[in-house]
Amino acid sequence: MNAKLILLISVLILFSGLPIAAFSDVSDGAEPAVITDGTGRTFVYNEPTEHIVTMGYASTLTVAMLGEIDKIIAVDTYSTYEYTKDERLKDLDAVNLGSIYAASNNDKIVTQFAQWVQAGKMSLDDTIILTAYSNANVLRNLLMNEVGFTHVLIYLSITTYEQIVDFVRSMSIIVTGEVSRIVDDMNLVKETIDDRLEGITEKAKGLGVWYTASSGEFSVGNRGSITVSLIEAAGGINVAYNSSVSSSTYGDKSKIIQLVEANPDVVIFLSASYSKSVGDFRNEVLGGNSSVKILLIDKNWNNYDPDAAEGLWAFACAMYPDLFEGPAPHTEESSGSNLLMFAAAGTALAVVILIAAYFLMRRP
């Protein structure tokens, strides 16, 4: 075979092996993303949202943790730094629209958004996240049907760790256009716990204790709450579960004492709404019993934001101290940007080689 022809074939083989596809796929753009909100309604995203309104502390914090706090243009009162004292929201520069708890504030919100659209501060395709209160359904109808907004998502009830991860994943796609490493970290925490508990036959016991500040009353977690889900996701048994009780919580101080006496090795997960110390709870409810392990729940663990992963890890550490300790696991840095860089460099190199081969073939 002609030596020049052999050289050309070799160059073409080399060229075909370079990662050009990775580069061209990105330039072609990704497929539209379909997001399903907490009501089962679907929304299509062709690109990340330019602006976002987050009416709910969990959604506001999630966007901030995803590195897109500058996209937030409006929030509710309970998302502000002044209210939350959360340092991650210190740089939040958004309009406080008050609360969506009652419908009495709906007209103000609708009017404000309509004015922003007219002034060019907002687009009808921008994203609005409504959470926590049933009035959100009424407000969405007003915003979509009367003003014309196309992306008004509602999340009223998230009660499992899996749902929290799905929520963070959706928010990540909405504001960044991709699944954040934060989501990978949340999945890694659960996978690590599952792996280490494989083969464990005797599960640890957990008890979620609620405290209602307005009445000063205690109750225990039965079902349908993030705290109960974290106990179970961390490999524990909820000793307060009662199939004959339909409510998410029930009982009082006496029920707590009864469950502790029946399960002396139980770990109590105490609601963040209890403003006193763990020692105060031990004396006030348990009669000074020092043998029971008590973990005070951070308010962000019991919410649908990325901090729930830290909470899940803390629950596992409390119930299985011999298997879990230290900080929660995290994934390694993504190499996606490096892949694109090498793909582009490889393409350039291949072009240079082909040009050189072309001139070589022309030589007599």
Short mmCIF file of C-alpha atoms in Angstrom, two decimals:
data_model
loop_
_atom_site.label_atom_id
_atom_site.label_comp_id
_atom_site.label_asym_id
_atom_site.label_seq_id
_atom_site.Cartn_x
_atom_site.Cartn_y
_atom_site.Cartn_z
CA MET A 1 0.00 0.00 0.00
CA ASN A 2 1.21 3.56 -0.76
CA ALA A 3 3.03 5.00 2.26
CA LYS A 4 1.22 8.32 1.97
CA LEU A 5 -2.15 6.55 1.89
CA ILE A 6 -1.19 4.59 4.99
CA LEU A 7 -0.27 7.84 6.72
CA LEU A 8 -3.58 9.45 5.80
CA ILE A 9 -5.57 6.46 7.05
CA SER A 10 -3.63 6.55 10.34
CA VAL A 11 -4.39 10.23 10.79
CA LEU A 12 -8.10 9.66 10.13
CA ILE A 13 -8.17 6.87 12.72
CA LEU A 14 -6.50 9.17 15.25
CA PHE A 15 -8.95 11.94 14.42
CA SER A 16 -11.97 9.63 14.88
CA GLY A 17 -10.81 8.68 18.37
CA LEU A 18 -10.79 12.21 19.74
CA PRO A 19 -13.71 13.33 21.93
CA ILE A 20 -15.20 15.73 19.40
CA ALA A 21 -18.74 14.56 20.16
CA ALA A 22 -18.61 15.89 23.70
CA PHE A 23 -17.84 19.34 22.38
CA SER A 24 -20.40 19.30 19.57
CA ASP A 25 -23.15 17.98 21.87
CA VAL A 26 -22.74 21.00 24.13
CA SER A 27 -22.76 23.42 21.22
CA ASP A 28 -25.97 21.87 19.91
CA GLY A 29 -27.71 22.57 23.22
CA ALA A 30 -29.43 20.24 25.66
CA GLU A 31 -32.91 18.81 25.37
CA PRO A 32 -35.67 20.76 27.15
CA ALA A 33 -36.08 19.80 30.80
CA VAL A 34 -39.49 18.83 32.15
CA ILE A 35 -40.04 19.66 35.82
CA THR A 36 -42.97 18.23 37.80
CA ASP A 37 -43.93 20.30 40.84
CA GLY A 38 -45.52 19.18 44.11
CA THR A 39 -49.00 19.25 42.62
CA GLY A 40 -48.11 17.00 39.69
CA ARG A 41 -48.15 19.84 37.18
CA THR A 42 -45.38 19.81 34.56
CA PHE A 43 -43.32 22.75 33.31
CA VAL A 44 -40.88 22.82 30.37
CA TYR A 45 -37.54 24.61 30.56
CA ASN A 46 -35.54 25.27 27.40
CA GLU A 47 -32.92 27.16 29.38
CA PRO A 48 -32.29 28.19 33.01
CA THR A 49 -34.68 30.77 34.37
CA GLU A 50 -33.41 34.34 34.23
CA HIS A 51 -35.19 35.43 37.42
CA ILE A 52 -36.88 33.55 40.23
CA VAL A 53 -39.30 34.38 43.04
CA THR A 54 -39.03 32.13 46.10
CA MET A 55 -41.95 32.36 48.50
CA GLY A 56 -40.63 30.00 51.17
CA TYR A 57 -37.42 29.84 53.20
CA ALA A 58 -36.49 26.35 51.97
CA SER A 59 -36.66 27.33 48.30
CA THR A 60 -34.81 30.60 48.91
CA LEU A 61 -32.03 28.84 50.81
CA THR A 62 -31.79 26.15 48.14
CA VAL A 63 -31.29 28.68 45.36
CA ALA A 64 -28.66 30.46 47.46
CA MET A 65 -26.80 27.19 48.13
CA LEU A 66 -26.88 26.46 44.39
CA GLY A 67 -24.93 29.68 43.86
CA GLU A 68 -27.72 31.59 42.13
CA ILE A 69 -28.83 34.01 44.85
CA ASP A 70 -28.53 36.93 42.40
CA LYS A 71 -31.40 35.48 40.35
CA ILE A 72 -33.84 35.90 43.24
CA ILE A 73 -35.84 39.10 42.75
CA ALA A 74 -38.55 38.65 45.40
CA VAL A 75 -39.15 36.58 48.53
CA ASP A 76 -41.55 36.25 51.43
CA THR A 77 -40.88 37.67 54.89
CA TYR A 78 -39.73 34.32 56.23
CA SER A 79 -36.96 34.07 53.62
CA THR A 80 -35.20 37.31 54.48
CA TYR A 81 -31.86 37.47 56.26
CA GLU A 82 -33.44 39.73 58.88
CA TYR A 83 -35.91 37.00 59.80
CA THR A 84 -33.80 33.87 59.34
CA LYS A 85 -30.39 35.19 60.48
CA ASP A 86 -28.97 32.67 58.02
CA GLU A 87 -25.55 33.93 56.87
CA ARG A 88 -26.04 32.29 53.49
CA LEU A 89 -28.83 34.78 52.82
CA LYS A 90 -26.87 37.83 53.94
CA ASP A 91 -26.23 38.92 50.33
CA LEU A 92 -29.85 38.44 49.30
CA ASP A 93 -31.04 41.54 47.44
CA ALA A 94 -34.72 40.87 46.82
CA VAL A 95 -38.01 42.60 47.47
CA ASN A 96 -39.88 41.38 50.54
CA LEU A 97 -43.46 40.69 49.42
CA GLY A 98 -44.73 39.73 52.87
CA SER A 99 -46.53 36.43 53.40
CA ILE A 100 -48.68 34.19 51.22
CA TYR A 101 -50.26 32.62 54.29
CA ALA A 102 -53.54 34.46 53.71
CA ALA A 103 -55.26 35.45 50.47
CA SER A 104 -55.42 39.06 51.65
CA ASN A 105 -51.92 39.64 50.26
CA ASN A 106 -52.63 38.15 46.82
CA ASP A 107 -53.74 41.37 45.13
CA LYS A 108 -50.58 43.16 46.24
CA ILE A 109 -48.36 40.38 44.87
CA VAL A 110 -50.23 40.09 41.56
CA THR A 111 -50.16 43.86 41.04
CA GLN A 112 -46.47 44.06 41.86
CA PHE A 113 -45.54 41.30 39.41
CA ALA A 114 -47.71 42.77 36.64
CA GLN A 115 -45.96 46.12 37.09
CA TRP A 116 -42.55 44.47 36.94
CA VAL A 117 -43.46 42.73 33.69
CA GLN A 118 -44.54 46.04 32.17
CA ALA A 119 -41.34 47.69 33.36
CA GLY A 120 -39.17 44.89 31.96
CA LYS A 121 -37.90 43.80 35.37
CA MET A 122 -39.66 40.47 34.99
CA SER A 123 -40.64 38.14 32.17
CA LEU A 124 -43.80 36.08 32.00
CA ASP A 125 -41.51 33.06 31.57
CA ASP A 126 -39.65 33.72 34.83
CA THR A 127 -40.11 31.18 37.62
CA ILE A 128 -42.24 31.67 40.72
CA ILE A 129 -42.00 29.11 43.54
CA LEU A 130 -44.87 29.00 46.05
CA THR A 131 -44.65 26.82 49.15
CA ALA A 132 -46.15 25.89 52.50
CA TYR A 133 -49.65 27.36 52.39
CA SER A 134 -52.85 26.25 50.64
CA ASN A 135 -53.38 29.83 49.46
CA ALA A 136 -50.58 29.13 46.99
CA ASN A 137 -53.11 27.39 44.72
CA VAL A 138 -55.30 30.49 44.63
CA LEU A 139 -52.31 32.74 43.99
CA ARG A 140 -51.04 30.55 41.16
CA ASN A 141 -54.38 30.73 39.37
CA LEU A 142 -54.28 34.53 39.57
CA LEU A 143 -50.70 34.76 38.34
CA MET A 144 -51.15 32.33 35.44
CA ASN A 145 -54.71 33.10 34.34
CA GLU A 146 -54.90 36.85 34.96
CA VAL A 147 -51.31 37.96 34.37
CA GLY A 148 -50.03 35.22 32.05
CA PHE A 149 -47.08 33.74 33.93
CA THR A 150 -46.08 30.36 32.53
CA HIS A 151 -43.90 28.87 35.30
CA VAL A 152 -45.57 29.05 38.71
CA LEU A 153 -44.62 25.94 40.70
CA ILE A 154 -46.16 24.86 44.00
CA TYR A 155 -44.69 22.63 46.71
CA LEU A 156 -47.04 22.34 49.68
CA SER A 157 -46.05 19.09 51.37
CA ILE A 158 -42.69 17.37 51.21
CA THR A 159 -42.34 14.68 53.85
CA THR A 160 -39.61 12.24 52.75
CA TYR A 161 -35.90 12.53 52.15
CA GLU A 162 -36.34 11.28 48.59
CA GLN A 163 -38.82 14.10 47.92
CA ILE A 164 -36.35 16.63 49.31
CA VAL A 165 -33.65 15.38 46.94
CA ASP A 166 -36.09 15.59 44.02
CA PHE A 167 -36.98 19.15 45.02
CA VAL A 168 -33.34 20.25 45.17
CA ARG A 169 -32.68 18.52 41.82
CA SER A 170 -35.60 20.39 40.23
CA MET A 171 -34.46 23.71 41.65
CA SER A 172 -30.95 23.02 40.38
CA ILE A 173 -32.18 22.41 36.83
CA ILE A 174 -34.42 25.48 36.97
CA VAL A 175 -31.73 27.95 38.05
CA THR A 176 -28.53 26.40 36.63
CA GLY A 177 -29.67 24.22 33.74
CA GLU A 178 -27.98 21.12 35.15
CA VAL A 179 -28.00 18.81 38.16
CA SER A 180 -25.74 20.31 40.81
CA ARG A 181 -23.04 18.47 42.69
CA ILE A 182 -25.13 19.26 45.79
CA VAL A 183 -27.66 16.68 44.58
CA ASP A 184 -24.87 14.14 44.16
CA ASP A 185 -23.81 14.83 47.75
CA MET A 186 -27.35 14.27 49.00
CA ASN A 187 -27.54 10.95 47.19
CA LEU A 188 -24.08 9.96 48.41
CA VAL A 189 -25.08 10.44 52.05
CA LYS A 190 -28.03 8.07 51.64
CA GLU A 191 -26.00 5.54 49.66
CA THR A 192 -23.21 5.55 52.26
CA ILE A 193 -25.69 4.94 55.06
CA ASP A 194 -27.37 2.12 53.16
CA ASP A 195 -24.03 0.47 52.37
CA ARG A 196 -22.77 0.55 55.95
CA LEU A 197 -26.05 -0.74 57.34
CA GLU A 198 -26.19 -3.67 54.94
CA GLY A 199 -26.46 -6.83 56.97
CA ILE A 200 -27.53 -5.05 60.17
CA THR A 201 -30.32 -7.19 61.65
CA GLU A 202 -31.16 -5.17 64.76
CA LYS A 203 -32.22 -1.67 63.83
CA ALA A 204 -31.70 1.30 66.13
CA LYS A 205 -34.74 3.06 67.58
CA GLY A 206 -35.68 6.68 67.09
CA LEU A 207 -38.36 8.95 68.52
CA GLY A 208 -39.28 12.31 67.04
CA VAL A 209 -40.59 14.75 69.64
CA TRP A 210 -42.56 17.83 68.61
CA TYR A 211 -42.98 20.97 70.67
CA THR A 212 -45.70 23.56 70.10
CA ALA A 213 -44.35 26.86 71.37
CA SER A 214 -47.73 28.60 71.52
CA SER A 215 -49.21 26.01 73.88
CA GLY A 216 -46.07 24.60 75.45
CA GLU A 217 -47.26 21.07 74.64
CA PHE A 218 -45.28 18.07 73.43
CA SER A 219 -46.25 15.27 71.04
CA VAL A 220 -44.56 12.40 69.23
CA GLY A 221 -44.06 11.87 65.51
CA ASN A 222 -46.25 9.22 63.97
CA ARG A 223 -46.02 9.49 60.17
CA GLY A 224 -45.86 11.90 57.26
CA SER A 225 -43.08 14.19 58.47
CA ILE A 226 -39.48 14.86 57.50
CA THR A 227 -38.25 13.95 60.99
CA VAL A 228 -39.87 10.53 60.84
CA SER A 229 -38.53 10.07 57.32
CA LEU A 230 -34.99 10.91 58.45
CA ILE A 231 -35.24 8.33 61.25
CA GLU A 232 -36.26 5.67 58.77
CA ALA A 233 -33.87 6.80 55.99
CA ALA A 234 -31.02 6.62 58.51
CA GLY A 235 -31.88 2.97 59.16
CA GLY A 236 -33.90 3.41 62.33
CA ILE A 237 -37.30 2.31 63.59
CA ASN A 238 -39.82 4.95 64.60
CA VAL A 239 -41.02 3.65 67.97
CA ALA A 240 -43.93 6.10 67.99
CA TYR A 241 -45.55 4.75 64.84
CA ASN A 242 -49.16 3.79 65.48
CA SER A 243 -51.15 2.49 62.53
CA SER A 244 -54.44 3.23 64.28
CA VAL A 245 -53.60 6.97 64.47
CA SER A 246 -54.09 8.92 61.25
CA SER A 247 -52.50 12.19 62.35
CA SER A 248 -48.81 12.99 61.85
CA THR A 249 -48.30 13.55 65.59
CA TYR A 250 -50.13 12.50 68.75
CA GLY A 251 -49.70 12.13 72.49
CA ASP A 252 -48.15 14.32 75.18
CA LYS A 253 -45.44 14.19 77.86
CA SER A 254 -46.80 10.98 79.30
CA LYS A 255 -46.59 9.30 75.89
CA ILE A 256 -42.93 10.29 75.60
CA ILE A 257 -42.20 8.81 79.01
CA GLN A 258 -44.11 5.63 78.15
CA LEU A 259 -42.16 5.13 74.90
CA VAL A 260 -38.81 5.80 76.59
CA GLU A 261 -39.57 3.31 79.36
CA ALA A 262 -40.50 0.69 76.78
CA ASN A 263 -37.43 1.50 74.66
CA PRO A 264 -34.58 2.58 76.98
CA ASP A 265 -32.08 2.52 74.09
CA VAL A 266 -34.12 4.93 71.96
CA VAL A 267 -32.62 8.14 70.55
CA ILE A 268 -34.87 11.19 70.93
CA PHE A 269 -34.84 13.72 68.09
CA LEU A 270 -36.11 16.93 69.64
CA SER A 271 -37.87 19.58 67.58
CA ALA A 272 -35.98 22.82 66.87
CA SER A 273 -39.05 24.72 68.07
CA TYR A 274 -38.07 23.78 71.63
CA SER A 275 -36.18 26.94 72.59
CA LYS A 276 -34.72 25.61 75.83
CA SER A 277 -31.70 23.33 76.18
CA VAL A 278 -31.52 19.55 75.92
CA GLY A 279 -30.82 19.54 79.65
CA ASP A 280 -34.02 21.44 80.30
CA PHE A 281 -35.98 18.91 78.25
CA ARG A 282 -34.32 16.05 80.10
CA ASN A 283 -35.35 17.52 83.45
CA GLU A 284 -38.77 18.79 82.36
CA VAL A 285 -39.98 15.67 80.58
CA LEU A 286 -37.71 12.75 81.50
CA GLY A 287 -37.30 13.49 85.19
CA GLY A 288 -33.56 13.97 84.81
CA ASN A 289 -32.94 10.61 83.12
CA SER A 290 -29.38 10.98 81.81
CA SER A 291 -29.16 7.63 80.02
CA VAL A 292 -31.32 8.62 77.03
CA LYS A 293 -29.52 10.12 74.04
CA ILE A 294 -31.17 13.34 72.81
CA LEU A 295 -30.35 15.21 69.60
CA LEU A 296 -31.74 18.70 69.06
CA ILE A 297 -32.84 18.99 65.43
CA ASP A 298 -31.53 21.89 63.38
CA LYS A 299 -34.44 23.71 61.74
CA ASN A 300 -32.89 23.29 58.28
CA TRP A 301 -32.65 19.53 58.65
CA ASN A 302 -36.42 19.41 58.97
CA ASN A 303 -37.00 21.33 55.75
CA TYR A 304 -36.72 20.74 52.02
CA ASP A 305 -33.29 22.16 51.37
CA PRO A 306 -29.80 20.64 50.91
CA ASP A 307 -29.13 20.81 54.67
CA ALA A 308 -31.45 17.81 55.04
CA ALA A 309 -28.48 15.66 53.98
CA GLU A 310 -26.50 16.92 56.98
CA GLY A 311 -29.52 16.08 59.10
CA LEU A 312 -29.76 12.57 57.70
CA TRP A 313 -26.09 11.99 58.48
CA ALA A 314 -26.52 13.38 62.01
CA PHE A 315 -29.45 11.02 62.59
CA ALA A 316 -27.34 8.06 61.45
CA CYS A 317 -24.44 9.13 63.68
CA ALA A 318 -26.78 9.40 66.68
CA MET A 319 -28.39 5.99 66.19
CA TYR A 320 -25.30 4.08 64.99
CA PRO A 321 -22.28 5.77 66.62
CA ASP A 322 -20.08 2.75 65.93
CA LEU A 323 -20.69 2.99 62.19
CA PHE A 324 -20.97 6.72 61.57
CA GLU A 325 -19.00 9.71 62.80
CA GLY A 326 -17.50 12.94 61.59
CA PRO A 327 -18.76 15.14 58.73
CA ALA A 328 -21.11 13.90 56.04
CA PRO A 329 -19.44 12.47 52.91
CA HIS A 330 -19.10 14.62 49.81
CA THR A 331 -18.47 13.78 46.17
CA GLU A 332 -15.26 14.70 44.39
CA GLU A 333 -15.10 17.76 42.15
CA SER A 334 -16.78 17.30 38.78
CA SER A 335 -14.45 16.92 35.78
CA GLY A 336 -17.04 18.01 33.21
CA SER A 337 -15.37 21.36 32.44
CA ASN A 338 -12.01 19.62 31.96
CA LEU A 339 -13.62 17.15 29.56
CA LEU A 340 -14.84 20.01 27.37
CA MET A 341 -11.43 21.66 27.51
CA PHE A 342 -9.66 18.49 26.43
CA ALA A 343 -12.27 17.83 23.76
CA ALA A 344 -11.69 21.27 22.27
CA ALA A 345 -7.92 20.87 22.50
CA GLY A 346 -8.15 17.44 20.88
CA THR A 347 -10.22 18.83 18.03
CA ALA A 348 -7.68 21.58 17.40
CA LEU A 349 -4.85 19.06 17.45
CA ALA A 350 -6.65 16.82 14.98
CA VAL A 351 -7.15 19.74 12.58
CA VAL A 352 -3.44 20.56 12.72
CA ILE A 353 -2.55 16.93 11.99
CA LEU A 354 -4.95 16.75 9.04
CA ILE A 355 -3.53 19.94 7.54
CA ALA A 356 -0.01 18.58 7.90
CA ALA A 357 -1.09 15.30 6.32
CA TYR A 358 -2.71 17.16 3.42
CA PHE A 359 0.47 19.00 2.52
CA LEU A 360 2.48 15.83 2.99
CA MET A 361 0.24 14.00 0.52
CA ARG A 362 0.76 16.78 -2.04
CA ARG A 363 4.52 16.46 -1.92
CA PRO A 364 5.95 14.41 -4.80
#
